[in-house]
Amino acid sequence: MMFVRSFRRFVTHTRFDEKVRNEVRRQSKINKCIFGGVLALGAGAGCVVWMRSPSCPLYDGMLYVLRKWVDPELTHNFSVLTAKLGLFPVDYSVDPPVLYNNINNVTVFNPIGMAAGYDKDCAVPYQLLRLGFGFVEVGSVLPKPQPGNPKPRFFRLHNNEALINSFGFNSLGVDAAVENMKRSRVKQQKDPLTKDSLIGISIGKNTNGDILSDVVCCIRKIGAYADYVAVNVSSPNTPNLRDNQRREPLIKLVETSKEALNELDKRVASGDVSYINTTKTKPLLLFKISPDMTKEEMEDVAEIALKHRLDGLIVTNTTVSRPEEIKEELEKIGNPGGGLSGKPLKELSKRAVFEMYKMTSGKVPIIACGGISTADDALEMIEAGASACQIFTALVYKGPGLPSAMKKNLASLLQKKGYKSIREAIGAAHMKK
């Protein structure tokens, strides 16, 4: 009997141990799954936080894949969507005081700006400012929606870090742009990082529109949201648009634009509308000119800018010229028409900045645009006469960390060259002549 009881206890104990072991195994698997999930979530969260930094190296690989394998326009649209979803990195650094400048009584805390053409419908200026830009230009905005030119209309020249576009002002129209600007301004004004930064709005014309009435329409509808209005008379992709850079049409357009801004100011004074911009004053008026102008045409622009007291010139837009160094790569992509931007444009743009500064005796502020991709490039433009600089194509090749890196490097360069502020560097190349 004792043997039977002992055997029963042994069997019962063995079964009990097996149950315990199974339960331990089950709990162990659950714990491993929980631990793995927490680890994965932690790694994912860490990756997201890491990618919120503009200097995150993961962007280099992502951009390489996108540039290598994905259609340029699709990549561009994906980029804007990413910004809309709040997935762009954020630069939390403070702008170095050496970069502070005053342009027509408007403070620019750093001179690195985003050029027009990236955010055509004013969808993400707030997100762009958070990359570290001192100012952002959106547009070009048009009175009515239009699809632009047929696709393909956007091309990369990888070896030359250049782009060719023939978009033709594809646009959702000014009414959609106004709604986007309303949302962006609300976000911007609540954000200590961006509340003092500037947003300019580029204005163009519909393909079949009249430039005078189109500019008046856009200023009336969206002008109150702009810290400056940039009238685009230099895109090579809209038929006859560049004709408005000639003397008589340009005078008429400048006068009409100023009248429209004065009318906007009167409406604000009467309480009809309010300025929903950073400066809370009438927007500055700038004109964006071509790099392909003759010396005589540039002299006319300089004279008009001085006589009519333009607040500034953006020098320059894209070029229809094709430098020798890009010819081979150009043939590989089928010699597309359109405006060339990026590194091959730099010397042409810098020459235009230098000449325009000289022609205006430094009395008309210049924003340099074209071929700028490093702090050295920016300083060259500033010494040639620019008060600020804009980039676009360089972002495609160098990623979202570029504006943050450029402003830091530019501050270091200024100090190394003995400049106490950016103001001392503006036009310095003319002193050396």
Short mmCIF file of C-alpha atoms in Angstrom, two decimals:
data_model
loop_
_atom_site.label_atom_id
_atom_site.label_comp_id
_atom_site.label_asym_id
_atom_site.label_seq_id
_atom_site.Cartn_x
_atom_site.Cartn_y
_atom_site.Cartn_z
CA MET A 1 0.00 0.00 0.00
CA MET A 2 2.81 2.35 0.84
CA PHE A 3 4.32 1.66 -2.58
CA VAL A 4 1.03 2.56 -4.29
CA ARG A 5 0.70 5.83 -2.33
CA SER A 6 4.29 6.75 -3.14
CA PHE A 7 3.72 6.05 -6.83
CA ARG A 8 0.56 8.19 -6.84
CA ARG A 9 2.44 11.07 -5.18
CA PHE A 10 5.23 10.70 -7.75
CA VAL A 11 2.77 10.74 -10.65
CA THR A 12 0.83 13.67 -9.21
CA HIS A 13 4.04 15.61 -8.55
CA THR A 14 5.29 14.87 -12.06
CA ARG A 15 2.02 16.10 -13.58
CA PHE A 16 2.17 19.19 -11.38
CA ASP A 17 5.72 19.94 -12.51
CA GLU A 18 4.69 19.55 -16.13
CA LYS A 19 1.83 22.01 -15.65
CA VAL A 20 4.16 24.45 -13.98
CA ARG A 21 6.72 24.06 -16.74
CA ASN A 22 4.08 24.63 -19.43
CA GLU A 23 2.80 27.71 -17.60
CA VAL A 24 6.34 29.02 -17.21
CA ARG A 25 6.96 28.45 -20.92
CA ARG A 26 3.74 30.24 -21.81
CA GLN A 27 4.53 33.20 -19.58
CA SER A 28 8.06 33.28 -20.94
CA LYS A 29 6.77 33.51 -24.51
CA ILE A 30 4.37 36.28 -23.52
CA ASN A 31 7.13 38.15 -21.71
CA LYS A 32 9.43 37.80 -24.73
CA CYS A 33 6.69 39.13 -27.01
CA ILE A 34 6.02 42.05 -24.67
CA PHE A 35 9.74 42.78 -24.34
CA GLY A 36 10.21 42.52 -28.11
CA GLY A 37 7.25 44.80 -28.72
CA VAL A 38 8.50 47.37 -26.22
CA LEU A 39 11.96 47.15 -27.76
CA ALA A 40 10.54 47.60 -31.28
CA LEU A 41 8.37 50.51 -30.16
CA GLY A 42 11.32 52.06 -28.38
CA ALA A 43 13.53 51.63 -31.43
CA GLY A 44 10.80 53.03 -33.66
CA ALA A 45 10.22 55.97 -31.35
CA GLY A 46 13.96 56.54 -31.12
CA CYS A 47 14.22 56.45 -34.90
CA VAL A 48 11.36 58.96 -35.23
CA VAL A 49 12.99 61.25 -32.67
CA TRP A 50 16.34 60.84 -34.43
CA MET A 51 14.77 61.71 -37.77
CA ARG A 52 13.29 64.86 -36.25
CA SER A 53 16.86 66.14 -36.19
CA PRO A 54 17.87 67.90 -39.44
CA SER A 55 21.31 66.27 -39.20
CA CYS A 56 19.97 62.69 -39.11
CA PRO A 57 22.13 60.66 -41.57
CA LEU A 58 19.20 58.42 -42.54
CA TYR A 59 18.01 61.16 -44.90
CA ASP A 60 21.07 60.67 -47.11
CA GLY A 61 20.08 57.08 -47.88
CA MET A 62 16.41 57.90 -48.33
CA LEU A 63 17.16 60.77 -50.68
CA TYR A 64 19.56 58.66 -52.71
CA VAL A 65 16.89 56.00 -53.28
CA LEU A 66 14.27 58.60 -54.18
CA ARG A 67 16.58 60.44 -56.58
CA LYS A 68 17.81 57.23 -58.17
CA TRP A 69 14.57 55.34 -58.65
CA VAL A 70 11.54 57.60 -58.27
CA ASP A 71 10.12 60.09 -60.79
CA PRO A 72 11.20 63.67 -59.90
CA GLU A 73 7.72 65.18 -59.78
CA LEU A 74 6.34 62.25 -57.78
CA THR A 75 9.23 62.65 -55.33
CA HIS A 76 8.49 66.36 -55.06
CA ASN A 77 4.81 65.73 -54.31
CA PHE A 78 5.75 63.04 -51.77
CA SER A 79 8.03 65.54 -50.06
CA VAL A 80 5.24 68.12 -49.74
CA LEU A 81 2.89 65.42 -48.40
CA THR A 82 5.52 64.41 -45.83
CA ALA A 83 5.69 68.01 -44.68
CA LYS A 84 1.88 68.22 -44.46
CA LEU A 85 1.85 65.15 -42.21
CA GLY A 86 4.29 66.83 -39.85
CA LEU A 87 7.13 64.43 -40.60
CA PHE A 88 9.76 67.01 -41.52
CA PRO A 89 12.69 67.45 -39.12
CA VAL A 90 12.84 70.51 -36.88
CA ASP A 91 15.79 72.81 -36.23
CA TYR A 92 15.69 73.99 -32.62
CA SER A 93 18.93 75.97 -32.79
CA VAL A 94 19.00 79.73 -32.21
CA ASP A 95 19.95 81.94 -35.17
CA PRO A 96 23.43 83.42 -34.53
CA PRO A 97 23.21 87.22 -33.98
CA VAL A 98 25.94 87.78 -36.59
CA LEU A 99 23.31 86.81 -39.20
CA TYR A 100 20.69 89.37 -38.15
CA ASN A 101 19.87 91.91 -40.84
CA ASN A 102 17.33 94.64 -41.46
CA ILE A 103 15.80 94.93 -44.92
CA ASN A 104 13.57 97.98 -45.35
CA ASN A 105 12.75 98.04 -41.63
CA VAL A 106 11.96 94.32 -41.58
CA THR A 107 14.20 92.10 -39.46
CA VAL A 108 15.54 88.93 -41.06
CA PHE A 109 17.07 86.71 -38.37
CA ASN A 110 19.02 84.58 -40.80
CA PRO A 111 19.59 85.17 -44.52
CA ILE A 112 18.97 81.62 -45.76
CA GLY A 113 15.53 81.43 -47.38
CA MET A 114 13.46 78.92 -49.32
CA ALA A 115 12.87 79.89 -52.94
CA ALA A 116 9.47 79.91 -54.62
CA GLY A 117 8.52 76.86 -56.68
CA TYR A 118 8.66 74.18 -54.00
CA ASP A 119 5.40 75.03 -52.23
CA LYS A 120 3.31 76.32 -55.12
CA ASP A 121 -0.02 76.35 -53.28
CA CYS A 122 1.17 77.65 -49.88
CA ALA A 123 0.54 74.28 -48.24
CA VAL A 124 3.58 74.00 -45.94
CA PRO A 125 5.38 77.33 -45.29
CA TYR A 126 5.22 76.74 -41.53
CA GLN A 127 6.87 73.32 -41.81
CA LEU A 128 9.56 74.76 -44.09
CA LEU A 129 10.35 77.52 -41.59
CA ARG A 130 10.94 74.86 -38.94
CA LEU A 131 13.77 73.41 -41.03
CA GLY A 132 15.81 76.45 -40.01
CA PHE A 133 15.06 78.93 -42.78
CA GLY A 134 15.05 82.63 -41.94
CA PHE A 135 12.26 83.19 -44.45
CA VAL A 136 10.22 81.17 -46.93
CA GLU A 137 8.73 82.15 -50.28
CA VAL A 138 5.69 80.22 -51.49
CA GLY A 139 3.96 80.18 -54.88
CA SER A 140 3.82 81.25 -57.56
CA VAL A 141 0.13 81.87 -56.85
CA LEU A 142 -2.27 82.46 -59.75
CA PRO A 143 -5.84 83.83 -59.86
CA LYS A 144 -7.33 80.64 -61.32
CA PRO A 145 -6.44 76.94 -61.13
CA GLN A 146 -4.50 75.56 -64.09
CA PRO A 147 -2.76 72.22 -64.74
CA GLY A 148 0.48 73.60 -66.15
CA ASN A 149 2.40 72.03 -69.00
CA PRO A 150 2.15 68.34 -70.02
CA LYS A 151 4.29 65.77 -68.19
CA PRO A 152 7.13 64.89 -67.98
CA ARG A 153 8.17 68.38 -66.95
CA PHE A 154 10.73 67.88 -64.18
CA PHE A 155 14.19 66.41 -64.77
CA ARG A 156 17.30 65.72 -62.71
CA LEU A 157 20.90 66.14 -63.79
CA HIS A 158 22.55 64.14 -61.00
CA ASN A 159 26.17 64.64 -62.00
CA ASN A 160 25.75 68.41 -62.03
CA GLU A 161 23.38 68.67 -59.05
CA ALA A 162 20.92 70.48 -61.27
CA LEU A 163 17.24 70.39 -62.21
CA ILE A 164 15.28 71.36 -65.30
CA ASN A 165 11.62 72.22 -64.93
CA SER A 166 8.93 73.22 -67.40
CA PHE A 167 5.98 73.15 -64.98
CA GLY A 168 4.26 76.15 -66.50
CA PHE A 169 2.73 77.45 -63.25
CA ASN A 170 0.65 74.42 -62.27
CA SER A 171 -1.58 75.82 -59.54
CA LEU A 172 -4.73 75.24 -57.49
CA GLY A 173 -5.45 78.96 -57.72
CA VAL A 174 -5.43 81.83 -55.24
CA ASP A 175 -8.56 80.79 -53.32
CA ALA A 176 -6.99 77.46 -52.33
CA ALA A 177 -3.74 79.24 -51.48
CA VAL A 178 -5.60 81.64 -49.16
CA GLU A 179 -7.15 78.76 -47.20
CA ASN A 180 -3.73 77.14 -46.86
CA MET A 181 -2.15 80.39 -45.70
CA LYS A 182 -4.84 80.86 -43.05
CA ARG A 183 -3.96 77.50 -41.49
CA SER A 184 -0.21 78.06 -41.77
CA ARG A 185 -0.30 81.52 -40.20
CA VAL A 186 -2.29 80.22 -37.21
CA LYS A 187 0.32 77.50 -36.60
CA GLN A 188 3.23 79.85 -37.14
CA GLN A 189 2.00 82.53 -34.75
CA LYS A 190 1.66 79.97 -31.94
CA ASP A 191 5.18 78.58 -32.44
CA PRO A 192 8.07 80.40 -30.72
CA LEU A 193 10.47 78.90 -33.27
CA THR A 194 8.80 80.54 -36.26
CA LYS A 195 6.55 83.38 -35.06
CA ASP A 196 9.09 86.07 -36.05
CA SER A 197 10.04 84.52 -39.40
CA LEU A 198 8.90 85.90 -42.74
CA ILE A 199 6.72 84.35 -45.45
CA GLY A 200 6.80 85.89 -48.90
CA ILE A 201 4.29 85.07 -51.61
CA SER A 202 5.28 84.87 -55.27
CA ILE A 203 2.61 85.97 -57.74
CA GLY A 204 2.38 84.92 -61.38
CA LYS A 205 -0.16 85.00 -64.19
CA ASN A 206 -2.43 82.41 -65.74
CA THR A 207 -1.32 81.21 -69.17
CA ASN A 208 -4.20 83.03 -70.87
CA GLY A 209 -4.47 85.78 -68.28
CA ASP A 210 -3.56 89.46 -68.29
CA ILE A 211 -0.64 90.07 -65.96
CA LEU A 212 -1.92 93.41 -64.66
CA SER A 213 -5.35 92.14 -63.67
CA ASP A 214 -3.90 88.83 -62.42
CA VAL A 215 -1.44 90.57 -60.09
CA VAL A 216 -4.16 92.90 -58.76
CA CYS A 217 -6.47 89.93 -58.14
CA CYS A 218 -3.82 87.99 -56.22
CA ILE A 219 -2.70 90.96 -54.12
CA ARG A 220 -6.31 91.75 -53.23
CA LYS A 221 -7.03 88.17 -52.14
CA ILE A 222 -3.80 86.94 -50.55
CA GLY A 223 -1.67 90.04 -49.99
CA ALA A 224 -2.71 90.40 -46.33
CA TYR A 225 -1.00 87.08 -45.55
CA ALA A 226 2.35 88.08 -47.10
CA ASP A 227 5.33 89.77 -45.49
CA TYR A 228 6.47 90.50 -49.01
CA VAL A 229 4.97 90.03 -52.45
CA ALA A 230 7.32 88.88 -55.22
CA VAL A 231 6.01 89.49 -58.73
CA ASN A 232 7.37 86.78 -61.00
CA VAL A 233 8.12 88.25 -64.43
CA SER A 234 10.93 85.84 -65.25
CA SER A 235 9.69 82.26 -65.43
CA PRO A 236 10.71 80.86 -68.83
CA ASN A 237 7.81 78.40 -68.89
CA THR A 238 4.88 80.81 -69.41
CA PRO A 239 4.65 82.27 -72.93
CA ASN A 240 5.57 85.97 -73.17
CA LEU A 241 5.92 86.38 -69.39
CA ARG A 242 9.51 87.60 -69.68
CA ASP A 243 8.38 90.40 -71.99
CA ASN A 244 7.19 92.14 -68.83
CA GLN A 245 10.82 92.72 -67.82
CA ARG A 246 11.12 95.23 -70.65
CA ARG A 247 11.02 98.90 -69.78
CA GLU A 248 7.47 100.06 -70.58
CA PRO A 249 5.57 96.92 -69.50
CA LEU A 250 7.68 96.75 -66.31
CA ILE A 251 6.95 100.37 -65.37
CA LYS A 252 3.23 99.75 -65.80
CA LEU A 253 3.40 96.53 -63.78
CA VAL A 254 5.36 98.15 -60.94
CA GLU A 255 2.89 101.04 -60.76
CA THR A 256 -0.10 98.69 -60.84
CA SER A 257 1.38 96.44 -58.13
CA LYS A 258 2.11 99.40 -55.85
CA GLU A 259 -1.42 100.73 -56.35
CA ALA A 260 -2.87 97.31 -55.45
CA LEU A 261 -0.79 97.18 -52.26
CA ASN A 262 -1.82 100.73 -51.34
CA GLU A 263 -5.45 99.78 -51.89
CA LEU A 264 -4.95 96.76 -49.60
CA ASP A 265 -3.48 99.08 -46.96
CA LYS A 266 -6.54 101.34 -47.18
CA ARG A 267 -8.84 98.35 -46.68
CA VAL A 268 -6.86 97.37 -43.58
CA ALA A 269 -7.07 100.93 -42.23
CA SER A 270 -10.84 100.93 -42.74
CA GLY A 271 -11.21 97.62 -40.89
CA ASP A 272 -12.35 95.71 -43.96
CA VAL A 273 -9.44 93.24 -43.65
CA SER A 274 -6.52 92.67 -41.27
CA TYR A 275 -2.87 91.89 -41.88
CA ILE A 276 -2.36 88.24 -40.98
CA ASN A 277 1.38 88.32 -41.51
CA THR A 278 4.47 88.55 -39.32
CA THR A 279 5.18 92.25 -39.80
CA LYS A 280 1.55 93.40 -39.33
CA THR A 281 2.23 96.04 -41.98
CA LYS A 282 1.86 96.42 -45.74
CA PRO A 283 3.86 93.74 -47.58
CA LEU A 284 7.12 94.73 -49.22
CA LEU A 285 7.14 94.63 -53.04
CA LEU A 286 9.86 92.71 -54.86
CA PHE A 287 10.31 91.64 -58.47
CA LYS A 288 12.03 88.44 -59.58
CA ILE A 289 14.20 88.81 -62.67
CA SER A 290 15.84 86.50 -65.20
CA PRO A 291 19.54 85.59 -65.44
CA ASP A 292 19.26 85.79 -69.23
CA MET A 293 18.76 89.57 -69.51
CA THR A 294 21.03 91.81 -71.58
CA LYS A 295 23.03 94.54 -69.87
CA GLU A 296 20.65 97.16 -71.29
CA GLU A 297 17.63 95.31 -69.89
CA MET A 298 19.31 95.07 -66.50
CA GLU A 299 20.04 98.80 -66.55
CA ASP A 300 16.36 99.49 -67.25
CA VAL A 301 15.34 97.27 -64.31
CA ALA A 302 17.84 99.03 -62.03
CA GLU A 303 16.60 102.47 -63.07
CA ILE A 304 12.95 101.50 -62.56
CA ALA A 305 13.70 99.88 -59.19
CA LEU A 306 15.37 103.08 -57.99
CA LYS A 307 12.85 105.52 -59.43
CA HIS A 308 9.80 103.62 -58.18
CA ARG A 309 11.43 102.64 -54.90
CA LEU A 310 11.01 98.91 -55.14
CA ASP A 311 11.64 97.17 -51.83
CA GLY A 312 13.90 94.62 -53.47
CA LEU A 313 14.84 92.39 -56.38
CA ILE A 314 15.18 88.62 -56.45
CA VAL A 315 18.16 87.81 -58.66
CA THR A 316 17.63 85.37 -60.40
CA ASN A 317 15.10 82.88 -61.74
CA THR A 318 16.07 79.78 -63.75
CA THR A 319 17.96 80.05 -67.04
CA VAL A 320 17.14 78.82 -70.53
CA SER A 321 20.85 78.73 -71.35
CA ARG A 322 22.71 75.42 -71.29
CA PRO A 323 26.33 75.61 -70.02
CA GLU A 324 28.86 73.40 -71.78
CA GLU A 325 29.50 71.25 -68.69
CA ILE A 326 25.95 69.85 -68.69
CA LYS A 327 25.68 69.05 -72.41
CA GLU A 328 26.62 65.37 -72.11
CA GLU A 329 24.22 64.65 -69.27
CA LEU A 330 21.56 66.73 -70.99
CA GLU A 331 21.67 64.49 -74.06
CA LYS A 332 21.11 61.41 -71.90
CA ILE A 333 17.77 62.77 -70.68
CA GLY A 334 16.63 63.93 -74.11
CA ASN A 335 17.54 67.65 -74.07
CA PRO A 336 14.32 68.82 -72.37
CA GLY A 337 13.29 72.45 -72.55
CA GLY A 338 12.58 74.56 -69.50
CA GLY A 339 14.44 76.44 -66.81
CA LEU A 340 17.77 75.16 -65.49
CA SER A 341 18.53 75.52 -61.78
CA GLY A 342 21.26 74.28 -59.47
CA LYS A 343 25.05 74.43 -59.48
CA PRO A 344 25.50 75.29 -63.20
CA LEU A 345 23.49 78.49 -62.61
CA LYS A 346 25.67 79.83 -59.80
CA GLU A 347 28.19 81.94 -61.72
CA LEU A 348 25.50 83.41 -63.99
CA SER A 349 23.39 84.35 -60.99
CA LYS A 350 26.34 85.74 -59.01
CA ARG A 351 27.34 87.91 -61.96
CA ALA A 352 23.78 89.26 -62.16
CA VAL A 353 23.79 90.01 -58.41
CA PHE A 354 27.12 91.83 -58.72
CA GLU A 355 25.98 93.91 -61.70
CA MET A 356 22.57 94.77 -60.23
CA TYR A 357 24.13 95.87 -56.94
CA LYS A 358 26.52 98.11 -58.86
CA MET A 359 23.77 99.51 -61.12
CA THR A 360 21.60 100.39 -58.12
CA SER A 361 24.56 101.66 -56.05
CA GLY A 362 23.54 99.19 -53.36
CA LYS A 363 20.31 101.10 -52.70
CA VAL A 364 17.92 98.28 -53.66
CA PRO A 365 18.07 95.15 -51.48
CA ILE A 366 18.85 91.99 -53.44
CA ILE A 367 17.89 88.41 -52.64
CA ALA A 368 20.27 86.08 -54.46
CA CYS A 369 18.83 82.90 -55.94
CA GLY A 370 20.50 80.38 -58.22
CA GLY A 371 23.15 77.72 -57.68
CA ILE A 372 23.58 78.30 -53.94
CA SER A 373 24.28 75.07 -52.07
CA THR A 374 26.86 75.87 -49.36
CA ALA A 375 27.66 78.60 -46.85
CA ASP A 376 30.61 79.56 -49.07
CA ASP A 377 28.23 80.06 -52.00
CA ALA A 378 25.96 82.19 -49.82
CA LEU A 379 28.84 84.36 -48.64
CA GLU A 380 30.01 84.87 -52.24
CA MET A 381 26.52 86.11 -53.12
CA ILE A 382 26.41 88.38 -50.07
CA GLU A 383 29.80 89.88 -50.87
CA ALA A 384 28.60 90.38 -54.46
CA GLY A 385 25.73 92.47 -53.09
CA ALA A 386 22.95 90.22 -51.78
CA SER A 387 21.21 90.95 -48.48
CA ALA A 388 19.83 87.41 -48.32
CA CYS A 389 19.89 84.15 -50.30
CA GLN A 390 17.39 81.52 -51.41
CA ILE A 391 17.87 77.81 -52.08
CA PHE A 392 15.74 75.07 -53.63
CA THR A 393 17.61 72.67 -55.92
CA ALA A 394 20.32 72.14 -53.29
CA LEU A 395 17.69 70.68 -50.94
CA VAL A 396 16.95 67.96 -53.49
CA TYR A 397 20.57 66.84 -53.43
CA LYS A 398 21.61 67.62 -49.86
CA GLY A 399 18.46 67.04 -47.86
CA PRO A 400 16.44 68.83 -45.18
CA GLY A 401 19.44 69.42 -42.92
CA LEU A 402 20.89 71.95 -45.36
CA PRO A 403 19.33 75.23 -44.12
CA SER A 404 20.32 74.52 -40.52
CA ALA A 405 23.87 73.60 -41.52
CA MET A 406 24.22 76.56 -43.89
CA LYS A 407 23.26 79.19 -41.34
CA LYS A 408 25.69 77.78 -38.76
CA ASN A 409 28.51 77.53 -41.28
CA LEU A 410 27.77 81.00 -42.64
CA ALA A 411 28.01 82.48 -39.15
CA SER A 412 31.41 80.81 -38.70
CA LEU A 413 32.63 82.02 -42.11
CA LEU A 414 31.62 85.61 -41.40
CA GLN A 415 33.52 85.59 -38.13
CA LYS A 416 36.59 83.93 -39.66
CA LYS A 417 36.74 86.64 -42.31
CA GLY A 418 36.52 89.33 -39.67
CA TYR A 419 32.95 90.50 -40.28
CA LYS A 420 31.16 91.59 -37.12
CA SER A 421 27.80 91.18 -38.83
CA ILE A 422 26.34 90.18 -42.18
CA ARG A 423 25.73 93.86 -42.91
CA GLU A 424 29.48 94.43 -43.18
CA ALA A 425 29.77 91.65 -45.78
CA ILE A 426 27.05 92.92 -48.13
CA GLY A 427 28.72 94.25 -51.28
CA ALA A 428 32.23 93.73 -49.90
CA ALA A 429 33.43 92.37 -53.26
CA HIS A 430 32.90 95.83 -54.76
CA MET A 431 35.34 97.34 -52.27
CA LYS A 432 38.06 94.99 -53.50
CA LYS A 433 37.79 96.20 -57.10
#
